mmCIF file of C-alpha atoms in Angstrom:
data_model
loop_
_atom_site.group_PDB
_atom_site.id
_atom_site.type_symbol
_atom_site.label_atom_id
_atom_site.label_comp_id
_atom_site.label_asym_id
_atom_site.label_seq_id
_atom_site.Cartn_x
_atom_site.Cartn_y
_atom_site.Cartn_z
ATOM 1 C CA UNK U 593 54.958 -61.469 -118.922
ATOM 2 C CA UNK U 594 55.195 -64.635 -117.162
ATOM 3 C CA UNK U 595 58.685 -63.806 -115.606
ATOM 4 C CA UNK U 596 57.510 -60.517 -114.627
ATOM 5 C CA UNK U 597 54.883 -61.876 -112.596
ATOM 6 C CA UNK U 598 57.049 -64.426 -110.934
ATOM 7 C CA UNK U 599 59.312 -61.670 -109.972
ATOM 8 C CA UNK U 600 56.911 -59.571 -108.309
ATOM 9 C CA UNK U 601 55.619 -62.492 -106.468
ATOM 10 C CA UNK U 602 59.001 -63.269 -105.373
ATOM 11 C CA UNK U 603 59.441 -59.879 -104.058
ATOM 12 C CA UNK U 604 56.255 -59.798 -102.294
ATOM 13 C CA UNK U 605 57.103 -63.196 -100.760
ATOM 14 C CA UNK U 606 60.547 -61.997 -99.929
ATOM 15 C CA UNK U 607 59.069 -58.802 -98.248
ATOM 16 C CA UNK U 608 56.443 -60.838 -96.162
ATOM 17 C CA UNK U 609 59.170 -63.262 -95.136
ATOM 18 C CA UNK U 610 61.556 -60.383 -94.033
ATOM 19 C CA UNK U 611 58.600 -58.658 -92.259
ATOM 20 C CA UNK U 612 56.716 -61.372 -90.567
ATOM 21 C CA UNK U 613 55.860 -59.460 -87.304
ATOM 22 C CA UNK U 614 53.637 -57.059 -89.099
ATOM 23 C CA UNK U 615 51.357 -59.890 -90.480
ATOM 24 C CA UNK U 616 51.254 -61.545 -87.207
ATOM 25 C CA UNK U 617 50.864 -58.562 -85.061
ATOM 26 C CA UNK U 618 47.737 -57.406 -87.059
ATOM 27 C CA UNK U 619 46.116 -60.773 -86.914
ATOM 28 C CA UNK U 620 46.812 -60.639 -83.023
ATOM 29 C CA UNK U 621 45.345 -57.218 -82.669
ATOM 30 C CA UNK U 622 42.190 -58.164 -84.352
ATOM 31 C CA UNK U 623 41.790 -61.220 -82.445
ATOM 32 C CA UNK U 624 42.479 -59.278 -79.271
ATOM 33 C CA UNK U 625 39.767 -56.696 -80.260
ATOM 34 C CA UNK U 626 37.418 -59.640 -81.201
ATOM 35 C CA UNK U 627 37.902 -60.982 -77.546
ATOM 36 C CA UNK U 628 37.311 -57.530 -75.948
ATOM 37 C CA UNK U 629 34.063 -57.456 -78.118
ATOM 38 C CA UNK U 630 32.943 -60.966 -76.887
ATOM 39 C CA UNK U 631 33.633 -60.159 -73.044
ATOM 40 C CA UNK U 632 31.844 -56.694 -73.485
ATOM 41 C CA UNK U 633 28.734 -58.707 -74.887
ATOM 42 C CA UNK U 634 28.958 -61.223 -72.069
ATOM 43 C CA UNK U 635 29.088 -58.607 -69.317
ATOM 44 C CA UNK U 636 26.178 -56.836 -71.219
ATOM 45 C CA UNK U 637 24.112 -60.059 -71.100
ATOM 46 C CA UNK U 638 24.935 -60.619 -67.596
ATOM 47 C CA UNK U 639 23.718 -57.429 -66.616
ATOM 48 C CA UNK U 640 20.402 -57.760 -68.481
ATOM 49 C CA UNK U 641 20.054 -61.024 -66.920
ATOM 50 C CA UNK U 642 20.207 -59.676 -63.473
ATOM 51 C CA UNK U 643 17.958 -56.813 -64.057
ATOM 52 C CA UNK U 644 15.297 -59.160 -65.651
ATOM 53 C CA UNK U 645 15.544 -61.381 -62.124
ATOM 54 C CA UNK U 646 14.907 -58.334 -60.352
ATOM 55 C CA UNK U 647 11.897 -57.092 -62.313
ATOM 56 C CA UNK U 648 10.646 -60.717 -62.426
ATOM 57 C CA UNK U 649 10.817 -60.637 -58.541
ATOM 58 C CA UNK U 650 8.968 -57.220 -58.264
ATOM 59 C CA UNK U 651 6.336 -58.575 -60.552
ATOM 60 C CA UNK U 652 5.607 -61.741 -58.930
ATOM 61 C CA UNK U 653 5.927 -60.673 -55.448
ATOM 62 C CA UNK U 654 4.879 -56.805 -55.169
ATOM 63 C CA UNK U 655 6.110 -55.485 -51.902
ATOM 64 C CA UNK U 656 2.516 -54.815 -50.938
ATOM 65 C CA UNK U 657 1.859 -58.325 -50.465
ATOM 66 C CA UNK U 658 5.231 -59.909 -50.379
ATOM 67 C CA UNK U 659 6.111 -62.340 -47.365
ATOM 68 C CA UNK U 660 9.490 -63.923 -46.862
ATOM 69 C CA UNK U 661 10.076 -66.805 -44.099
ATOM 70 C CA UNK U 662 13.679 -67.345 -43.023
ATOM 71 C CA UNK U 663 14.841 -70.416 -40.618
ATOM 72 C CA UNK U 664 17.796 -69.967 -38.379
ATOM 73 C CA UNK U 665 19.161 -72.010 -35.338
ATOM 74 C CA UNK U 666 19.543 -70.490 -31.886
ATOM 75 C CA UNK U 667 23.177 -69.776 -30.967
ATOM 76 C CA UNK U 668 25.184 -72.977 -29.946
ATOM 77 C CA UNK U 669 22.362 -75.152 -30.982
ATOM 78 C CA UNK U 670 23.510 -78.724 -31.571
ATOM 79 C CA UNK U 671 20.496 -80.926 -32.384
ATOM 80 C CA UNK U 672 20.403 -82.309 -36.080
ATOM 81 C CA UNK U 673 17.415 -80.391 -38.139
ATOM 82 C CA UNK U 674 16.020 -83.083 -40.686
ATOM 83 C CA UNK U 675 13.048 -80.999 -41.911
ATOM 84 C CA UNK U 676 10.779 -78.085 -41.750
ATOM 85 C CA UNK U 677 7.264 -77.498 -42.762
ATOM 86 C CA UNK U 678 5.607 -74.253 -43.056
ATOM 87 C CA UNK U 679 1.846 -73.613 -43.347
ATOM 88 C CA UNK U 680 0.024 -70.436 -43.827
ATOM 89 C CA UNK U 681 -3.537 -70.356 -42.954
ATOM 90 C CA UNK U 682 -3.354 -74.049 -43.412
ATOM 91 C CA UNK U 683 -1.832 -74.130 -46.685
ATOM 92 C CA UNK U 684 1.654 -75.866 -47.123
ATOM 93 C CA UNK U 685 3.930 -73.154 -48.494
ATOM 94 C CA UNK U 686 7.355 -74.479 -47.653
ATOM 95 C CA UNK U 687 8.769 -78.180 -46.726
ATOM 96 C CA UNK U 688 12.342 -78.647 -46.751
ATOM 97 C CA UNK U 689 14.700 -81.582 -46.126
ATOM 98 C CA UNK U 690 18.256 -80.532 -44.810
ATOM 99 C CA UNK U 691 21.403 -81.865 -46.003
ATOM 100 C CA UNK U 692 24.580 -82.097 -43.379
ATOM 101 C CA UNK U 693 26.029 -79.081 -44.909
ATOM 102 C CA UNK U 694 22.951 -77.022 -44.688
ATOM 103 C CA UNK U 695 22.638 -77.881 -40.919
ATOM 104 C CA UNK U 696 26.225 -77.023 -40.478
ATOM 105 C CA UNK U 697 25.855 -73.556 -42.025
ATOM 106 C CA UNK U 698 23.011 -72.861 -39.840
ATOM 107 C CA UNK U 699 24.679 -74.034 -36.753
ATOM 108 C CA UNK U 700 27.387 -71.382 -37.725
ATOM 109 C CA UNK U 701 24.892 -68.667 -37.652
ATOM 110 C CA UNK U 702 23.592 -69.002 -41.213
ATOM 111 C CA UNK U 703 20.058 -68.139 -41.942
ATOM 112 C CA UNK U 704 17.776 -69.800 -44.875
ATOM 113 C CA UNK U 705 15.042 -68.317 -46.787
ATOM 114 C CA UNK U 706 12.423 -71.194 -47.071
ATOM 115 C CA UNK U 707 9.738 -69.235 -48.780
ATOM 116 C CA UNK U 708 8.727 -65.911 -50.469
ATOM 117 C CA UNK U 709 5.349 -65.348 -51.408
ATOM 118 C CA UNK U 710 2.192 -63.065 -51.590
ATOM 119 C CA UNK U 711 -0.346 -62.973 -48.926
ATOM 120 C CA UNK U 712 -2.914 -60.050 -48.329
ATOM 121 C CA UNK U 713 -3.057 -57.724 -45.558
ATOM 122 C CA UNK U 714 -4.377 -58.955 -42.175
ATOM 123 C CA UNK U 715 -3.978 -61.559 -39.747
ATOM 124 C CA UNK U 716 -2.537 -65.106 -40.755
ATOM 125 C CA UNK U 717 -2.092 -68.222 -38.871
ATOM 126 C CA UNK U 718 1.807 -69.556 -39.504
ATOM 127 C CA UNK U 719 2.161 -73.022 -38.221
ATOM 128 C CA UNK U 720 5.668 -74.307 -38.241
ATOM 129 C CA UNK U 721 6.584 -78.296 -37.599
ATOM 130 C CA UNK U 722 10.259 -79.322 -37.186
ATOM 131 C CA UNK U 723 11.765 -82.663 -37.164
ATOM 132 C CA UNK U 724 15.277 -83.868 -36.157
ATOM 133 C CA UNK U 725 17.525 -85.863 -33.749
ATOM 134 C CA UNK U 726 18.727 -84.734 -30.453
ATOM 135 C CA UNK U 727 22.164 -84.456 -29.177
ATOM 136 C CA UNK U 728 21.680 -87.881 -27.662
ATOM 137 C CA UNK U 729 20.224 -89.441 -30.922
ATOM 138 C CA UNK U 730 16.418 -89.505 -29.728
ATOM 139 C CA UNK U 731 13.811 -88.310 -32.177
ATOM 140 C CA UNK U 732 12.632 -84.645 -31.869
ATOM 141 C CA UNK U 733 9.376 -83.269 -33.505
ATOM 142 C CA UNK U 734 7.854 -80.018 -32.500
ATOM 143 C CA UNK U 735 4.946 -77.981 -34.115
ATOM 144 C CA UNK U 736 4.344 -74.226 -32.906
ATOM 145 C CA UNK U 737 1.709 -71.688 -34.357
ATOM 146 C CA UNK U 738 1.899 -67.936 -34.423
ATOM 147 C CA UNK U 739 -0.476 -65.320 -36.043
ATOM 148 C CA UNK U 740 1.223 -62.943 -37.808
ATOM 149 C CA UNK U 741 -0.173 -59.582 -39.008
ATOM 150 C CA UNK U 742 0.444 -58.546 -42.638
ATOM 151 C CA UNK U 743 0.858 -54.564 -43.210
ATOM 152 C CA UNK U 744 0.961 -52.864 -46.378
ATOM 153 C CA UNK U 745 4.709 -53.192 -46.895
ATOM 154 C CA UNK U 746 6.838 -56.424 -47.187
ATOM 155 C CA UNK U 747 6.889 -58.701 -44.292
ATOM 156 C CA UNK U 748 9.969 -60.587 -42.764
ATOM 157 C CA UNK U 749 9.386 -63.562 -40.525
ATOM 158 C CA UNK U 750 12.243 -65.099 -38.677
ATOM 159 C CA UNK U 751 11.823 -68.659 -37.454
ATOM 160 C CA UNK U 752 14.552 -69.420 -34.996
ATOM 161 C CA UNK U 753 14.633 -73.076 -33.997
ATOM 162 C CA UNK U 754 16.192 -74.503 -30.571
ATOM 163 C CA UNK U 755 16.325 -78.512 -29.752
ATOM 164 C CA UNK U 756 15.424 -80.317 -26.575
ATOM 165 C CA UNK U 757 18.885 -79.617 -24.788
ATOM 166 C CA UNK U 758 18.684 -75.838 -25.206
ATOM 167 C CA UNK U 759 17.837 -73.633 -22.348
ATOM 168 C CA UNK U 760 14.622 -72.368 -24.392
ATOM 169 C CA UNK U 761 13.613 -75.361 -26.647
ATOM 170 C CA UNK U 762 11.051 -74.974 -29.515
ATOM 171 C CA UNK U 763 10.136 -72.526 -32.238
ATOM 172 C CA UNK U 764 10.525 -68.889 -31.627
ATOM 173 C CA UNK U 765 8.456 -66.952 -34.486
ATOM 174 C CA UNK U 766 9.459 -63.310 -34.877
ATOM 175 C CA UNK U 767 7.876 -61.182 -37.453
ATOM 176 C CA UNK U 768 9.152 -57.627 -38.659
#
């Protein structure tokens, strides 16, 4: 009996040795299928995360009360922006210190969202204070105020900055 089992073992081992591609390809196919399933799950998780972010923004900032403030530099502006402080109705809503890369991006035409929040419909006082350095290296600080009227839909406010060497220096506030 032992001899028969040994003979069967040798036959099976011989068959596996003579057909290694079959055993390896089955394992590779299984691993490949598992990798594809993992990638599908990762894609699903990322899609769910993006959808949750959209839903969270709708919940936190309903379009009826939403206001977003964006900062940009006037075309060709060369002054170095150090900080921006924004107040709505006397309350600080945004305070940002700029890095060299952020200023460089703004000088190339970039736009930065500094605040998104909720305000009721009606008129509101917006106060913007900027600090920086002029092209010559002197300190530059300016404050500007504007009245914005919030309607039923979302409100977008552009805050365009121009330094002391500009044709129109100051802070231009445009609400849309």
